Each structure stands twice: as structure tokens, then as C-alpha cells.
Amino acid sequence: MAAPAAAERTTDSLLNPANKTNHGSETSSVAPKEPPDFVVDFVVKEVGSDLKSLKNVGELLEKLREENMALEEQVLSVSSSVPPKVSAALCAAEEARCSLEELLQRERLVSNKLHQHLQGAQPWMDRLGQTFNQVDIIERHLKYLRCLQHIEELSAAVQQCLMTSSVWEAIRAVDSMAALDAGLSQSGCSHLQDFLRETLHFWHKIIKDRLANDFEKILTQLHWPIISPPTQSLTPAANSQEISSQLDLLVTQLLALQTSDDLISQRASASSQGAPSTQMVSTATPLSQEPPLCLPIQIMLLPLGKRFRYHFYGNRQTNSLSKPEWYLTQVLMWMSNSSAFMEEKIQPILDRAGVAISARVELCRGLLCLVQEKVASDASRLLYDDVLFCHLVEEVLQFEKELRSNQSYPAVLPGLLHLLLDDAILQKWLTVEKKMAVEKMDAMLSAEGAWSSQYKDISDMDELKAPDCAETFMTLLQVITERYRALPCPSAQLKFLGLQRELVDDFRIRLTQVMKEESRCPLGPRYCAILNAVNYISTILGDWGDNVFFLQLQQAAVSLGEEVLQGLGVIELGRLASLEGSLFEGLLGLLDRLKGDMMGRLLEWTMREITENAKPYCQDRWLSLPSQHDQSTMTLSSSACPMMLCVRDRLLHLHQVLSLSLFQLAWQDVILSNHFSDGGAAQLQFDMTRNLFPLFGHYCKRPENFFKHVKEAYIILCLNIGSALLLRNLLKESAEEVRDWAITGDPSPESALNELGVYCLAPCDVLILLNLKASLPGQ
């Protein structure tokens, strides 16, 4: 029982710290430490405050002792197992280090042996390299000799074929030479290339000359070249079948020779750039490279080329800088005269040979080469002669038009217009165009009939009443447009458009200057003619803004940016891109401003005169006029006669000199400044409907539509007393908002006025008019 007693004492000391302190003071002079909180919590949890449960303390201590021993054994086993593992790892690392050192030693030995071996083998390698180089040289020499032998074999084959008249085999051998030449194009054997090309050119020329000679003989029998309109059958009556067979054979053989001919032509053009060619190949083509002419067509063009150079070069009288139309017309005639021959004789052969070209187009292309060379030469010589330069440009444009229309020359192929796009020629064209346009503007504005319309005696054709100077100016702009419309370059077209815009602004300034001189008499014929001119130009430019051609130029201007149309900002370019504006928008704004200023001055002058003549009518005694029933017949008010005469005269005058009706007379002052009796209202109605409105009947079908307020005013003034009283009460209640029309079911003021024929006057204005009736009670 000693253990339980000890346990009890221990538990008591744990539960009673004071006792623990007292007992401790008996055994030691140093007070023991306080037990940790987790110990106190453990004891409280296991034993609790019940003293009867102290009998379990022994079991608790035994359990804790066992757990402590288990933990000690685990610690000892772990600490005893770690050193062997570490030792094993250290041993493995040491073994790896030794192995690595052994490997490094072996590597050094092998490297030294290899180095010694390479040093010993180096002389063998040098001797072997020399041998390989010699073998390579011998191999290349062998290939060189084989290629040279192949060339000589081909040359011998061509010679043998020509001796036996085997033209097809000779052509095939020449084609093999051409293929070999193309294969050697990247080779560095320049001498071999030169030898091959000379051989190829030699045999090609011989074959081509033989075929060309035979071909020319056949063409002569077929009456080629056709320099005048054919008057008889193109095919001879005798041996026509034999000639056709020979023609077919020769054309086919020449087509087979095309590959080598193209290769030789390319070599010749590359070696002598800029030099005139003796063959019929383009020497003035645009930047886009065209394919070479078909070989049979080249031979057919030779006699035409000789004739062209004979007549239009040198000291011949037909070679005149002032007469470019001579050679241009001649070439068009050759194209037209030869068209049937090419379609009937040559085109079927090309089709059977599988060549996808048009014989007629090829002939036109070859003739164009002659013209291009001539035009380029003449244009550079005429840069300092404005008259002859303009004449050349006009003839070139006319030639291009006939070439595309009459000869059906494809649009994808260049004609002559690209020659005019040269910087010097294009700038000269723009300069001369502006110079001549300014001279014509000076002449048209100073002409005797500049401000009169040439259609003034034809009413159906003179709606705009444009003066002759305005029509001439717009015709000038239209002619400029037609000249540059066909140019193949949008940037060049936009340069001419800029010139047109500049000319329009110049003409506007001139019109403004003349207008200021005539502004003291706005009703004068010249002032009105200037107004018509501004209106006419504005109308035409507005139509041009919707034209497809100018819309295409507008898109080109947007894509090319500000460098084309200088002065345009981001907003303007955005409006052009979205098609909200037009290329003439700025000019239209200036013209509309000028037109508005002139119209305002004209109307102010006219209304001042009419108002002056209307004062007696405004001040008439409308209140004292007798009733309509007291008069046998209604007559025009005597005070209205001066005003009516003024209106009539001004209307007639402006109708004769202006293009649109500009008058909407306001009679509000006549009505609102007076009170009206029934007779006065009837007299006003009579004066308006029977006298004023008919004055406008000459210029429109229903003149009262232009005087809706006046018409409705006298409807109100002429109401009988009962209707007028009812309407006035209805309008007063509406103004005071004392009735809900939807609830009462009575008509609204607007519907009541509509029933009377009053649609424009507001209810408040109608109430004012009713208060002007002298016959209503309370007035």
C-alpha cells in the first residue's frame, strides 16, 4: 500500500500547490517549479476532483512508464541505424570518385594515342586530299568535255539535218541547245557558255533565216503586206492548197523555234540595254514586261517596219513633227487592213498548234512597238513647243481611243498613254493645260456675248439660263476630263483633278470680281447672269460628285493620302472614304456661299421696291369698305394697283433672267396692321384670288400653294358672324384649357380649323385674326 499512499501524496501536492510549497520548505531550501499547464490539464482530465478516483493513479503511472520506455527504444533504434547508412553512402561516393579518376586517366591515355595517330596519319591525309582534288578536277574536266562533246554533237546533228532538209530534227536539236544553255545559266564556265551561245545563235540564225525566207515567199504570194483595203480575195486562185499547206508548215516550224528565239532575244536585250533592236521587239514598252512577239508575227512585221521607218524617219517630207497624225493614221489603217488576213490565214494555224494567242492582237502589238518608239522620240523633242506638244497629245489620245474601240485592242495591254506618264511629259502636259485654260477663261469672260445664254430663244433647253461663259467654262472642264480619263495611273488623274479644282476656284474669283462691279444694280441682267452662272457651275459639280468616274478617283485619293489632295485633314479624308463628301465639296461650299449672298442682295432689293409700292395698300381703310352685298361687282382696290404692277413687272423680269422662282411674298403686315369689316375682308380676298395669284399663274400651276397663310387668313376673315363667334369661343376655351375635348366629345381646335380648310395657321394666330373682324360683337 506504499505506492497508493505515495500516489495520493503526489496527487494532493498537484492539486494543492500551497501544500506542495509547505512540504517543499521542509525538504529543501529552494522552492520547486510550478508544474506546466498541460500537466495540470492532464491530471484534471484523468483524475478529476473526485478523491475516489485516486485509485487509478497507479495504473496511469504504469501506462505513462510504458509509453516512455517505448519512446526510448524507438530513439535508440533510430540512432543506432543512422550511422551505418551514412557510412555506406560515404563508401559508395569514395568508390565513384576512384572510378572517375580511373576513367579520366584512361581518357588521357586514349587522347594521347589518338593525337599521336593523327600526327602520323596527317601526311597520308594530305596526299589523299591531293589525290581527291585531282580526281575532282579530272571529273569536272570530263564533264566539261562531255558537255562540249554534246554541243558539238548537237551542232553536227543540226548541220546534218539541214543538209538533208530535216528541219524538224534541226529545230529539236536547237531546242536541246537552248535547254542546255538554260541549265548552264548558273555555271561559272563562262567560255563554255559563250561557245554554247555562239553555236546556238549560229544555227538558230541559219534555221530562222531559211524559214523566214520561205515564209516571206509564201507571204508574197498571199499579197502580204496588205497596205490598202483588200479589193479581191486574199487567197490566190492557183495552187492555193499547196500554198496553204506550206504556210501551215512554216508557221508551225517558226512557232517551234520560238523558245530559242526568246532566249536569244533576252540575251541580246540584257547585253545591250537601251540600244535600238533590229528585230521587231518592243523598245518602248511600259514598266510591266510583256512577252516577246510571236516569231511568225515578227517576220510578218518586217516589211511594215521598213515602210514605217522609210516614211517617218530621216529627211522625208512625211516625217513632220507637226503631223503626228500621219504615222498614227497609217498604223491604224495597217491594223484595219490586215485584220481579215490574220483572222483567216494565221489564226487557224495558231489554234491547231495550241498557241493561246490572237494573231490580230499580236500584229497590233508589233505595230504599236513602232509607234511607241516614234512617239517617245517626238515627245522629247516637243517639250519646248506648246502648240506642237498639245497637238501630239491630242493625236495620241485620239489614237488610243480608236485603238481600243475600232481595233478592239485589249485593255490589259498597254497602248500609247503610258508614254504620257513620263515625269517631264506629264508635267509639261499639266502646265500647257493650265496655260491654255486660263487663256480661254480670259477670252470667254471678255467675249461680247459672255453673259447671255445661247439657248435664250429655246425655252425647253434653257431651264438653268446659264450664260455662255459658264457653259463654255464647264465644257472646257469636261474636255479636260475626257482627255485624262483614259490615263492608266490614278495618281496622274488626280493631278489633273487638282488642276480642275484650281480652275474652278479661279473662275469663282473672277465671277466674284464682276459681281462686285454689278452689285449696285442687283436686278440688272449681268448680275442675274452671274447668279445663274454660279448656280449652273454648282449644279454641274454636284452631279460630277455622284459620277462613277469621280467616285473612283475619290477612293484613289483616299488610298493615296494627303500627298495627292493637299490641304485635306483627317476629317475630310474620312468623309471622302465614307462617301459622305465629294471631291468638289470645298468648292461647292464656296459657290453656295456666293450664291446665297447674291440671292440675299437680289431679294432685299426686290422686296424693298415691292414694300414701297405696297404701303398705300397696307394703309387702306379696310374697316369702312362696304359689304360685298352692297356692291354690284368687285373690282381691284385702287391702292393695290401700284403694288400689283410692281410685282408683275418684277416677276416678269426675274422670270426672264433667273432660272428659278425666288419669291414668296409675305402679306402678314397687310393683314395684322388693320381691322376688317366684312366688305374689307371680301375685298382682300378678291384682290388676292383674282389679281395677285394670277400673276404667279404663269410660273406655276397652283400659285395659291405659295400663299397658304394669306389664303387661310382671308378664309377666317370672311367667315359669317355665327361661325366666327363659335370658332372664337372654341379657341378661347382651348387657350384657357377649361375643356377636355376627349371627355366632352367636342371637336378639338385643330380639327375645327381643318374642317374650314385652315391647316397652316396656329389656333392663336386664328384667334388674332378673328379679333380683327369689325363685325363681331365686342370689337
PDB file of N, CA, C and O in Angstrom, residues 335-361:
ATOM      1  N   MET A 335      -3.496  48.169-139.342  1.00  0.00           N
ATOM      2  CA  MET A 335      -4.197  47.253-138.437  1.00  0.00           C
ATOM      3  C   MET A 335      -5.538  46.829-139.011  1.00  0.00           C
ATOM      4  O   MET A 335      -5.900  45.641-139.009  1.00  0.00           O
ATOM      5  N   SER A 336      -6.262  47.803-139.503  1.00  0.00           N
ATOM      6  CA  SER A 336      -7.594  47.506-140.036  1.00  0.00           C
ATOM      7  C   SER A 336      -7.523  46.664-141.301  1.00  0.00           C
ATOM      8  O   SER A 336      -8.279  45.699-141.462  1.00  0.00           O
ATOM      9  N   ASN A 337      -6.599  47.003-142.212  1.00  0.00           N
ATOM     10  CA  ASN A 337      -6.498  46.272-143.486  1.00  0.00           C
ATOM     11  C   ASN A 337      -6.018  44.838-143.294  1.00  0.00           C
ATOM     12  O   ASN A 337      -6.375  43.951-144.069  1.00  0.00           O
ATOM     13  N   SER A 338      -5.200  44.604-142.267  1.00  0.00           N
ATOM     14  CA  SER A 338      -4.614  43.277-142.070  1.00  0.00           C
ATOM     15  C   SER A 338      -5.456  42.392-141.175  1.00  0.00           C
ATOM     16  O   SER A 338      -5.120  41.214-140.981  1.00  0.00           O
ATOM     17  N   SER A 339      -6.523  42.926-140.599  1.00  0.00           N
ATOM     18  CA  SER A 339      -7.300  42.164-139.629  1.00  0.00           C
ATOM     19  C   SER A 339      -7.879  40.889-140.236  1.00  0.00           C
ATOM     20  O   SER A 339      -7.769  39.805-139.650  1.00  0.00           O
ATOM     21  N   ALA A 340      -8.489  40.996-141.424  1.00  0.00           N
ATOM     22  CA  ALA A 340      -9.115  39.818-142.046  1.00  0.00           C
ATOM     23  C   ALA A 340      -8.073  38.757-142.384  1.00  0.00           C
ATOM     24  O   ALA A 340      -8.308  37.553-142.195  1.00  0.00           O
ATOM     25  N   PHE A 341      -6.930  39.166-142.892  1.00  0.00           N
ATOM     26  CA  PHE A 341      -5.875  38.209-143.241  1.00  0.00           C
ATOM     27  C   PHE A 341      -5.416  37.450-142.001  1.00  0.00           C
ATOM     28  O   PHE A 341      -5.235  36.220-142.030  1.00  0.00           O
ATOM     29  N   MET A 342      -5.206  38.140-140.904  1.00  0.00           N
ATOM     30  CA  MET A 342      -4.735  37.491-139.695  1.00  0.00           C
ATOM     31  C   MET A 342      -5.780  36.516-139.152  1.00  0.00           C
ATOM     32  O   MET A 342      -5.437  35.419-138.681  1.00  0.00           O
ATOM     33  N   GLU A 343      -7.029  36.902-139.228  1.00  0.00           N
ATOM     34  CA  GLU A 343      -8.077  36.037-138.708  1.00  0.00           C
ATOM     35  C   GLU A 343      -8.295  34.806-139.577  1.00  0.00           C
ATOM     36  O   GLU A 343      -8.550  33.709-139.064  1.00  0.00           O
ATOM     37  N   GLU A 344      -8.181  34.974-140.908  1.00  0.00           N
ATOM     38  CA  GLU A 344      -8.495  33.874-141.824  1.00  0.00           C
ATOM     39  C   GLU A 344      -7.303  32.967-142.096  1.00  0.00           C
ATOM     40  O   GLU A 344      -7.478  31.753-142.257  1.00  0.00           O
ATOM     41  N   LYS A 345      -6.107  33.523-142.141  1.00  0.00           N
ATOM     42  CA  LYS A 345      -4.954  32.739-142.559  1.00  0.00           C
ATOM     43  C   LYS A 345      -4.069  32.285-141.394  1.00  0.00           C
ATOM     44  O   LYS A 345      -3.610  31.144-141.379  1.00  0.00           O
ATOM     45  N   ILE A 346      -3.806  33.147-140.466  1.00  0.00           N
ATOM     46  CA  ILE A 346      -2.819  32.852-139.424  1.00  0.00           C
ATOM     47  C   ILE A 346      -3.473  32.268-138.176  1.00  0.00           C
ATOM     48  O   ILE A 346      -2.943  31.307-137.596  1.00  0.00           O
ATOM     49  N   GLN A 347      -4.612  32.823-137.768  1.00  0.00           N
ATOM     50  CA  GLN A 347      -5.227  32.380-136.511  1.00  0.00           C
ATOM     51  C   GLN A 347      -5.554  30.888-136.495  1.00  0.00           C
ATOM     52  O   GLN A 347      -5.297  30.211-135.485  1.00  0.00           O
ATOM     53  N   PRO A 348      -6.111  30.286-137.583  1.00  0.00           N
ATOM     54  CA  PRO A 348      -6.371  28.832-137.536  1.00  0.00           C
ATOM     55  C   PRO A 348      -5.108  28.003-137.307  1.00  0.00           C
ATOM     56  O   PRO A 348      -5.154  26.978-136.617  1.00  0.00           O
ATOM     57  N   ILE A 349      -3.979  28.432-137.876  1.00  0.00           N
ATOM     58  CA  ILE A 349      -2.724  27.694-137.682  1.00  0.00           C
ATOM     59  C   ILE A 349      -2.291  27.773-136.218  1.00  0.00           C
ATOM     60  O   ILE A 349      -1.849  26.770-135.628  1.00  0.00           O
ATOM     61  N   LEU A 350      -2.404  28.947-135.625  1.00  0.00           N
ATOM     62  CA  LEU A 350      -2.048  29.091-134.213  1.00  0.00           C
ATOM     63  C   LEU A 350      -2.948  28.234-133.334  1.00  0.00           C
ATOM     64  O   LEU A 350      -2.474  27.635-132.354  1.00  0.00           O
ATOM     65  N   ASP A 351      -4.225  28.175-133.676  1.00  0.00           N
ATOM     66  CA  ASP A 351      -5.142  27.359-132.881  1.00  0.00           C
ATOM     67  C   ASP A 351      -4.778  25.877-132.976  1.00  0.00           C
ATOM     68  O   ASP A 351      -4.802  25.160-131.971  1.00  0.00           O
ATOM     69  N   ARG A 352      -4.453  25.397-134.176  1.00  0.00           N
ATOM     70  CA  ARG A 352      -4.091  23.980-134.335  1.00  0.00           C
ATOM     71  C   ARG A 352      -2.782  23.654-133.622  1.00  0.00           C
ATOM     72  O   ARG A 352      -2.585  22.537-133.145  1.00  0.00           O
ATOM     73  N   ALA A 353      -1.902  24.658-133.537  1.00  0.00           N
ATOM     74  CA  ALA A 353      -0.626  24.438-132.843  1.00  0.00           C
ATOM     75  C   ALA A 353      -0.761  24.532-131.323  1.00  0.00           C
ATOM     76  O   ALA A 353       0.209  24.276-130.601  1.00  0.00           O
ATOM     77  N   GLY A 354      -1.929  24.896-130.836  1.00  0.00           N
ATOM     78  CA  GLY A 354      -2.144  25.000-129.399  1.00  0.00           C
ATOM     79  C   GLY A 354      -1.551  26.238-128.772  1.00  0.00           C
ATOM     80  O   GLY A 354      -1.292  26.260-127.562  1.00  0.00           O
ATOM     81  N   VAL A 355      -1.333  27.272-129.574  1.00  0.00           N
ATOM     82  CA  VAL A 355      -0.778  28.530-129.069  1.00  0.00           C
ATOM     83  C   VAL A 355      -1.933  29.459-128.705  1.00  0.00           C
ATOM     84  O   VAL A 355      -2.735  29.824-129.572  1.00  0.00           O
ATOM     85  N   ALA A 356      -2.022  29.826-127.446  1.00  0.00           N
ATOM     86  CA  ALA A 356      -3.151  30.630-126.962  1.00  0.00           C
ATOM     87  C   ALA A 356      -2.875  32.115-127.137  1.00  0.00           C
ATOM     88  O   ALA A 356      -2.757  32.877-126.162  1.00  0.00           O
ATOM     89  N   ILE A 357      -2.752  32.546-128.381  1.00  0.00           N
ATOM     90  CA  ILE A 357      -2.581  33.970-128.661  1.00  0.00           C
ATOM     91  C   ILE A 357      -3.485  34.344-129.819  1.00  0.00           C
ATOM     92  O   ILE A 357      -3.923  33.481-130.595  1.00  0.00           O
ATOM     93  N   SER A 358      -3.749  35.649-129.936  1.00  0.00           N
ATOM     94  CA  SER A 358      -4.544  36.170-131.040  1.00  0.00           C
ATOM     95  C   SER A 358      -3.607  36.766-132.082  1.00  0.00           C
ATOM     96  O   SER A 358      -2.785  37.634-131.777  1.00  0.00           O
ATOM     97  N   ALA A 359      -3.729  36.274-133.312  1.00  0.00           N
ATOM     98  CA  ALA A 359      -2.859  36.764-134.378  1.00  0.00           C
ATOM     99  C   ALA A 359      -3.089  38.251-134.631  1.00  0.00           C
ATOM    100  O   ALA A 359      -2.133  39.013-134.837  1.00  0.00           O
ATOM    101  N   ARG A 360      -4.336  38.675-134.607  1.00  0.00           N
ATOM    102  CA  ARG A 360      -4.631  40.085-134.868  1.00  0.00           C
ATOM    103  C   ARG A 360      -4.059  40.966-133.763  1.00  0.00           C
ATOM    104  O   ARG A 360      -3.467  42.024-134.032  1.00  0.00           O
ATOM    105  N   VAL A 361      -4.205  40.540-132.501  1.00  0.00           N
ATOM    106  CA  VAL A 361      -3.678  41.325-131.383  1.00  0.00           C
ATOM    107  C   VAL A 361      -2.154  41.364-131.426  1.00  0.00           C
ATOM    108  O   VAL A 361      -1.536  42.396-131.148  1.00  0.00           O
TER     109      VAL A 361
END
